[in-house]
Amino acid sequence: MNHILTLLITLLSISSFAQEQEYSLEYVTAVLDSIKIADIKEPCDCSDGMEKIADIMVKSMEGYTSRQQIMSDTLGVKIVNITTIKTQQVAKRCQGELRLTDNDIYDCESFKLLEEKSKVLNRKFGN
């Protein structure tokens, strides 16, 4: 369970986003809205949702060089907020309602992608 929590905390703590030209607030919102919490019923659904969040984070923050830069950008702050909310919703569903553990999602294809994207985010924006 610690591994899932670590990944979620990583996503929440570095929730950093959005180049204005490529990744508008509307686009990021649409990607996040495509993650339907009610449709998360299996371990790989959880991993898929978290991976989708990490993917939009990696893509939308390519132009940023620091967490401070993102947090000083109005669009970046808005996207951090909506992504944090979606991450919390996925975490609540997966850990709280479905009571999933690390072992439940390790074999999901999207889990491997999630780990890779979390490493990218950590390298770029970690403490």
N, CA, C and O of each residue as an XYZ file, in Angstrom:
508
protein
N       0.819     -1.189      0.000
C       0.000      0.000      0.000
C       0.864      1.255      0.000
O       0.445      2.297     -0.505
N       2.049      1.164      0.554
C       2.937      2.323      0.594
C       3.323      2.791     -0.801
O       3.488      3.989     -1.029
N       3.467      1.861     -1.732
C       3.855      2.233     -3.089
C       2.756      3.053     -3.760
O       3.045      4.062     -4.403
N       1.513      2.634     -3.619
C       0.395      3.394     -4.187
C       0.355      4.773     -3.552
O       0.205      5.774     -4.253
N       0.486      4.837     -2.254
C       0.460      6.126     -1.565
C       1.606      7.018     -2.023
O       1.411      8.217     -2.223
N       2.783      6.458     -2.189
C       3.927      7.236     -2.646
C       3.665      7.824     -4.021
O       3.952      8.997     -4.262
N       3.120      7.016     -4.925
C       2.815      7.520     -6.257
C       1.760      8.614     -6.217
O       1.887      9.621     -6.913
N       0.731      8.433     -5.419
C      -0.317      9.448     -5.307
C       0.220     10.729     -4.683
O      -0.113     11.825     -5.133
N       1.040     10.600     -3.665
C       1.618     11.777     -3.028
C       2.531     12.498     -4.012
O       2.539     13.728     -4.071
N       3.300     11.734     -4.782
C       4.147     12.337     -5.799
C       3.312     13.133     -6.778
O       3.646     14.271     -7.109
N       2.224     12.536     -7.244
C       1.355     13.241     -8.191
C       0.772     14.496     -7.566
O       0.732     15.548     -8.205
N       0.325     14.396     -6.332
C      -0.272     15.561     -5.675
C       0.761     16.635     -5.382
O       0.481     17.822     -5.550
N       1.939     16.242     -4.950
C       2.923     17.232     -4.536
C       3.566     17.945     -5.703
O       4.033     19.075     -5.559
N       3.596     17.306     -6.851
C       4.192     17.976     -8.007
C       3.169     18.257     -9.078
O       3.521     18.489    -10.234
N       1.925     18.239     -8.712
C       0.878     18.553     -9.676
C       1.216     19.876    -10.327
O       0.930     20.945     -9.789
N       1.821     19.790    -11.478
C       2.339     20.943    -12.160
C       1.930     20.846    -13.610
O       1.942     19.765    -14.199
N       1.566     21.985    -14.188
C       0.912     21.859    -15.467
C       1.084     22.962    -16.458
O       1.763     23.953    -16.188
N       0.498     22.809    -17.561
C      -0.091     23.576    -18.640
C       0.702     24.648    -19.320
O       0.890     25.733    -18.768
N       1.164     24.370    -20.491
C       1.660     25.402    -21.379
C       0.448     25.990    -22.070
O      -0.378     25.260    -22.619
N       0.342     27.293    -22.044
C      -0.864     27.949    -22.521
C      -1.163     27.629    -23.973
O      -2.324     27.405    -24.315
N      -0.156     27.600    -24.845
C      -0.421     27.378    -26.258
C      -0.920     25.964    -26.552
O      -1.839     25.797    -27.354
N      -0.347     24.965    -25.932
C      -0.681     23.592    -26.271
C      -1.735     22.979    -25.362
O      -2.589     22.221    -25.824
N      -1.684     23.291    -24.113
C      -2.553     22.625    -23.154
C      -3.403     23.657    -22.428
O      -3.033     24.161    -21.367
N      -4.529     23.953    -23.013
C      -5.454     24.905    -22.410
C      -6.131     24.273    -21.206
O      -6.127     23.053    -21.040
N      -6.702     25.109    -20.384
C      -7.455     24.631    -19.236
C      -8.596     23.723    -19.688
O      -8.890     22.715    -19.045
N      -9.229     24.083    -20.785
C     -10.336     23.275    -21.305
C      -9.855     21.886    -21.729
O     -10.531     20.889    -21.475
N      -8.698     21.823    -22.369
C      -8.169     20.528    -22.807
C      -7.828     19.639    -21.608
O      -8.198     18.466    -21.572
N      -7.127     20.202    -20.640
C      -6.747     19.425    -19.461
C      -7.999     18.976    -18.711
O      -8.071     17.840    -18.242
N      -8.981     19.864    -18.600
C     -10.243     19.516    -17.943
C     -10.929     18.367    -18.678
O     -11.461     17.456    -18.045
N     -10.919     18.406    -19.998
C     -11.550     17.335    -20.780
C     -10.843     15.995    -20.536
O     -11.495     14.961    -20.395
N      -9.516     16.022    -20.487
C      -8.762     14.787    -20.217
C      -9.120     14.260    -18.833
O      -9.379     13.068    -18.666
N      -9.135     15.136    -17.858
C      -9.454     14.707    -16.489
C     -10.903     14.235    -16.370
O     -11.188     13.267    -15.665
N     -11.810     14.917    -17.056
C     -13.221     14.511    -17.026
C     -13.449     13.152    -17.679
O     -14.438     12.479    -17.391
N     -12.536     12.750    -18.557
C     -12.683     11.440    -19.198
C     -12.408     10.288    -18.225
O     -12.715      9.134    -18.523
N     -11.839     10.602    -17.082
C     -11.604      9.610    -16.031
C     -12.871      9.568    -15.179
O     -13.069     10.414    -14.307
N     -13.707      8.602    -15.433
C     -14.987      8.474    -14.732
C     -14.796      7.638    -13.466
O     -14.500      6.445    -13.534
N     -14.967      8.270    -12.336
C     -14.749      7.595    -11.049
C     -15.676      6.386    -10.896
O     -15.254      5.345    -10.393
N     -16.911      6.513    -11.318
C     -17.873      5.405    -11.194
C     -17.466      4.199    -12.036
O     -17.871      3.075    -11.744
N     -16.673      4.423    -13.073
C     -16.230      3.321    -13.933
C     -15.008      2.594    -13.379
O     -14.600      1.572    -13.929
N     -14.429      3.096    -12.317
C     -13.269      2.440    -11.701
C     -13.790      1.317    -10.821
O     -14.365      1.551     -9.758
N     -13.577      0.091    -11.288
C     -14.102     -1.079    -10.575
C     -13.055     -2.141    -10.316
O     -13.258     -3.029     -9.488
N     -11.928     -2.054    -11.023
C     -10.883     -3.065    -10.921
C      -9.536     -2.384    -10.684
O      -9.392     -1.184    -10.917
N      -8.556     -3.152    -10.220
C      -7.237     -2.573     -9.968
C      -6.653     -1.833    -11.172
O      -6.108     -0.740    -11.023
N      -6.761     -2.411    -12.339
C      -6.165     -1.758    -13.504
C      -6.912     -0.486    -13.898
O      -6.333      0.396    -14.532
N      -8.182     -0.380    -13.534
C      -8.903      0.876    -13.742
C      -8.272      1.989    -12.912
O      -8.159      3.128    -13.366
N      -7.864      1.650    -11.699
C      -7.203      2.629    -10.826
C      -5.870      3.053    -11.414
O      -5.562      4.242    -11.497
N      -5.102      2.090    -11.811
C      -3.813      2.381    -12.408
C      -3.973      3.201    -13.685
O      -3.207      4.132    -13.931
N      -4.967      2.853    -14.492
C      -5.226      3.593    -15.733
C      -5.546      5.057    -15.434
O      -5.035      5.958    -16.099
N      -6.385      5.286    -14.440
C      -6.756      6.652    -14.084
C      -5.566      7.466    -13.597
O      -5.375      8.611    -14.005
N      -4.772      6.869    -12.727
C      -3.597      7.578    -12.208
C      -2.588      7.837    -13.320
O      -1.959      8.894    -13.357
N      -2.433      6.874    -14.224
C      -1.499      7.050    -15.337
C      -1.962      8.171    -16.257
O      -1.140      8.939    -16.757
N      -3.250      8.271    -16.482
C      -3.793      9.335    -17.341
C      -3.526     10.708    -16.714
O      -3.202     11.664    -17.419
N      -3.662     10.801    -15.407
C      -3.362     12.057    -14.703
C      -1.876     12.385    -14.840
O      -1.517     13.518    -15.162
N      -1.020     11.406    -14.599
C       0.418     11.633    -14.712
C       0.800     12.025    -16.138
O       1.669     12.873    -16.341
N       0.149     11.407    -17.124
C       0.450     11.705    -18.525
C       0.156     13.166    -18.861
O       0.980     13.837    -19.483
N      -1.004     13.659    -18.455
C      -1.340     15.053    -18.763
C      -0.414     15.992    -18.000
O      -0.116     17.086    -18.481
N       0.042     15.587    -16.830
C       0.990     16.405    -16.073
C       2.312     16.523    -16.821
O       2.841     17.620    -16.995
N       2.834     15.394    -17.257
C       4.115     15.396    -17.966
C       4.016     16.229    -19.246
O       4.878     17.065    -19.515
N       2.987     16.003    -20.013
C       2.841     16.705    -21.285
C       2.623     18.205    -21.114
O       3.202     19.008    -21.846
N       1.802     18.573    -20.164
C       1.428     19.977    -20.049
C       2.465     20.826    -19.336
O       2.387     22.053    -19.390
N       3.423     20.217    -18.676
C       4.420     21.018    -17.958
C       5.781     21.015    -18.630
O       6.767     21.434    -18.022
N       5.856     20.562    -19.848
C       7.133     20.503    -20.545
C       7.861     21.848    -20.577
O       9.088     21.880    -20.482
N       7.143     22.935    -20.706
C       7.764     24.251    -20.807
C       8.186     24.861    -19.487
O       8.842     25.903    -19.475
N       7.833     24.249    -18.391
C       8.185     24.777    -17.081
C       9.493     24.172    -16.600
O       9.811     23.019    -16.891
N      10.245     24.980    -15.856
C      11.530     24.492    -15.361
C      11.552     24.299    -13.849
O      12.482     23.697    -13.313
N      10.526     24.809    -13.157
C      10.497     24.662    -11.700
C       9.066     24.708    -11.195
O       8.155     25.178    -11.877
N       8.898     24.213     -9.994
C       7.596     24.268     -9.343
C       7.194     25.726     -9.100
O       6.024     26.085     -9.229
N       8.172     26.555     -8.749
C       7.890     27.965     -8.501
C       7.366     28.644     -9.768
O       6.462     29.476     -9.699
N       7.928     28.292    -10.910
C       7.476     28.869    -12.171
C       6.014     28.499    -12.441
O       5.223     29.338    -12.872
N       5.674     27.266    -12.189
C       4.296     26.816    -12.398
C       3.351     27.544    -11.453
O       2.286     28.009    -11.861
N       3.745     27.638    -10.200
C       2.873     28.237     -9.195
C       2.749     29.750     -9.342
O       1.871     30.361     -8.733
N       3.616     30.357    -10.138
C       3.488     31.796    -10.391
C       2.704     32.066    -11.675
O       2.457     33.221    -12.023
N       2.318     31.018    -12.367
C       1.548     31.130    -13.598
C       0.067     30.859    -13.286
O      -0.273     29.810    -12.739
N      -0.795     31.799    -13.633
C      -2.224     31.672    -13.312
C      -2.818     30.393    -13.886
O      -3.537     29.680    -13.186
N      -2.530     30.096    -15.134
C      -3.052     28.882    -15.746
C      -2.490     27.644    -15.062
O      -3.217     26.683    -14.806
N      -1.205     27.670    -14.768
C      -0.581     26.544    -14.077
C      -1.247     26.245    -12.747
O      -1.487     25.083    -12.419
N      -1.546     27.278    -11.981
C      -2.194     27.108    -10.681
C      -3.584     26.506    -10.850
O      -3.970     25.618    -10.090
N      -4.335     26.978    -11.832
C      -5.679     26.435    -12.063
C      -5.614     24.951    -12.407
O      -6.419     24.158    -11.918
N      -4.673     24.590    -13.229
C      -4.568     23.190    -13.636
C      -4.067     22.328    -12.484
O      -4.496     21.184    -12.335
N      -3.164     22.865    -11.670
C      -2.725     22.142    -10.471
C      -3.938     21.834     -9.605
O      -4.083     20.718     -9.105
N      -4.796     22.809     -9.431
C      -5.974     22.623     -8.579
C      -6.912     21.547     -9.111
O      -7.341     20.680     -8.350
N      -7.242     21.584    -10.403
C      -8.191     20.583    -10.922
C      -7.571     19.191    -10.976
O      -8.269     18.189    -10.819
N      -6.279     19.131    -11.195
C      -5.615     17.826    -11.239
C      -5.496     17.231     -9.847
O      -5.635     16.020     -9.669
N      -5.242     18.072     -8.869
C      -5.186     17.602     -7.486
C      -6.536     17.026     -7.069
O      -6.596     15.977     -6.428
N      -7.609     17.707     -7.432
C      -8.955     17.218     -7.099
C      -9.199     15.853     -7.740
O      -9.703     14.946     -7.077
N      -8.853     15.691     -9.013
C      -9.077     14.411     -9.700
C      -8.216     13.310     -9.077
O      -8.677     12.180     -8.918
N      -6.988     13.627     -8.728
C      -6.110     12.639     -8.090
C      -6.704     12.178     -6.762
O      -6.677     10.989     -6.446
N      -7.230     13.103     -6.000
C      -7.845     12.753     -4.723
C      -9.083     11.880     -4.930
O      -9.325     10.959     -4.150
N      -9.861     12.156     -5.964
C     -11.051     11.347     -6.250
C     -10.668      9.918     -6.628
O     -11.287      8.960     -6.165
N      -9.647      9.780     -7.470
C      -9.193      8.446     -7.870
C      -8.650      7.702     -6.649
O      -8.943      6.522     -6.456
N      -7.866      8.388     -5.836
C      -7.299      7.759     -4.633
C      -8.394      7.303     -3.679
O      -8.324      6.206     -3.125
N      -9.401      8.140     -3.488
C     -10.504      7.775     -2.596
C     -11.206      6.521     -3.101
O     -11.520      5.623     -2.319
N     -11.450      6.459     -4.389
C     -12.127      5.305     -4.977
C     -11.264      4.048     -4.831
O     -11.749      3.000     -4.403
N     -10.001      4.159     -5.184
C      -9.127      2.984     -5.218
C      -8.750      2.484     -3.832
O      -8.828      1.288     -3.551
N      -8.352      3.386     -2.986
C      -7.885      2.974     -1.669
C      -9.012      2.898     -0.649
O      -9.057      1.976      0.165
N      -9.903      3.848     -0.692
C     -10.965      3.892      0.302
C     -12.099      2.933      0.014
O     -12.441      2.091      0.843
N     -12.678      3.066     -1.164
C     -13.859      2.273     -1.489
C     -13.516      0.859     -1.957
O     -14.164     -0.101     -1.541
N     -12.512      0.721     -2.812
C     -12.160     -0.605     -3.333
C     -11.113     -1.317     -2.472
O     -10.878     -2.513     -2.645
N     -10.492     -0.595     -1.557
C      -9.488     -1.136     -0.640
C      -8.367     -1.890     -1.355
O      -7.987     -2.993     -0.961
N      -7.857     -1.279     -2.397
C      -6.787     -1.902     -3.166
C      -5.438     -1.690     -2.497
O      -5.221     -0.708     -1.787
N      -4.539     -2.635     -2.743
C      -3.176     -2.558     -2.232
C      -2.209     -2.514     -3.410
O      -2.612     -2.641     -4.566
N      -0.930     -2.333     -3.100
C       0.097     -2.321     -4.141
C       0.026     -3.572     -5.016
O       0.056     -3.491     -6.244
N      -0.068     -4.711     -4.369
C      -0.067     -5.973     -5.113
C      -1.205     -6.054     -6.121
O      -1.097     -6.757     -7.126
N      -2.271     -5.353     -5.863
C      -3.418     -5.397     -6.769
C      -3.143     -4.740     -8.114
O      -3.743     -5.119     -9.120
N      -2.243     -3.759     -8.147
C      -2.046     -3.025     -9.407
C      -0.688     -3.235    -10.061
O      -0.464     -2.738    -11.165
N       0.219     -3.951     -9.421
C       1.566     -4.138     -9.969
C       1.585     -4.715    -11.379
O       2.431     -4.326    -12.185
N       0.699     -5.608    -11.690
C       0.731     -6.284    -12.981
C       0.014     -5.533    -14.093
O       0.003     -5.990    -15.236
N      -0.579     -4.402    -13.781
C      -1.277     -3.622    -14.799
C      -0.266     -2.945    -15.722
O       0.736     -2.396    -15.263
N      -0.532     -2.987    -17.003
C       0.360     -2.345    -17.967
C       0.506     -0.853    -17.664
O       1.604     -0.304    -17.763
N      -0.575     -0.211    -17.305
C      -0.531      1.221    -17.034
C       0.271      1.551    -15.772
O       0.735      2.681    -15.620
N       0.438      0.594    -14.874
C       1.230      0.842    -13.670
C       2.686      1.097    -14.031
O       3.329      1.970    -13.448
N       3.195      0.354    -14.972
C       4.581      0.556    -15.404
C       4.749      1.939    -16.026
O       5.756      2.607    -15.794
N       3.774      2.366    -16.811
C       3.797      3.707    -17.393
C       3.680      4.768    -16.307
O       4.351      5.798    -16.366
N       2.838      4.520    -15.325
C       2.665      5.446    -14.216
C       3.984      5.629    -13.466
O       4.362      6.754    -13.137
N       4.670      4.542    -13.202
C       5.961      4.633    -12.515
C       6.956      5.463    -13.321
O       7.658      6.305    -12.762
N       7.018      5.232    -14.618
C       7.933      5.987    -15.475
C       7.618      7.480    -15.441
O       8.522      8.306    -15.313
N       6.360      7.818    -15.554
C       5.956      9.226    -15.565
C       6.167      9.877    -14.205
O       6.523     11.054    -14.132
N       5.955      9.134    -13.138
C       6.211      9.658    -11.802
C       7.688      9.963    -11.611
O       8.041     10.957    -10.977
N       8.541      9.126    -12.149
C       9.989      9.372    -12.069
C      10.361     10.647    -12.816
O      11.171     11.438    -12.332
N       9.774     10.849    -13.992
C      10.025     12.064    -14.766
C       9.616     13.290    -13.962
O      10.366     14.262    -13.868
N       8.428     13.236    -13.386
C       7.932     14.352    -12.593
C       8.814     14.616    -11.372
O       9.101     15.764    -11.034
N       9.229     13.550    -10.727
C      10.080     13.685     -9.551
C      11.443     14.296     -9.904
O      11.940     15.171     -9.195
N      12.036     13.827    -10.999
C      13.329     14.365    -11.416
C      13.222     15.855    -11.720
O      14.098     16.633    -11.341
N      12.171     16.244    -12.389
C      12.033     17.622    -12.828
C      11.572     18.558    -11.713
O      12.038     19.694    -11.629
N      10.665     18.094    -10.859
C      10.046     18.981     -9.885
C      10.138     18.514     -8.449
O       9.562     19.143     -7.561
N      10.847     17.428     -8.199
C      10.961     16.914     -6.832
C      11.670     17.902     -5.933
O      12.323     18.840     -6.391
N      11.523     17.668     -4.640
C      12.119     18.592     -3.644
C      13.602     18.546     -3.685
O      14.263     19.252     -2.924
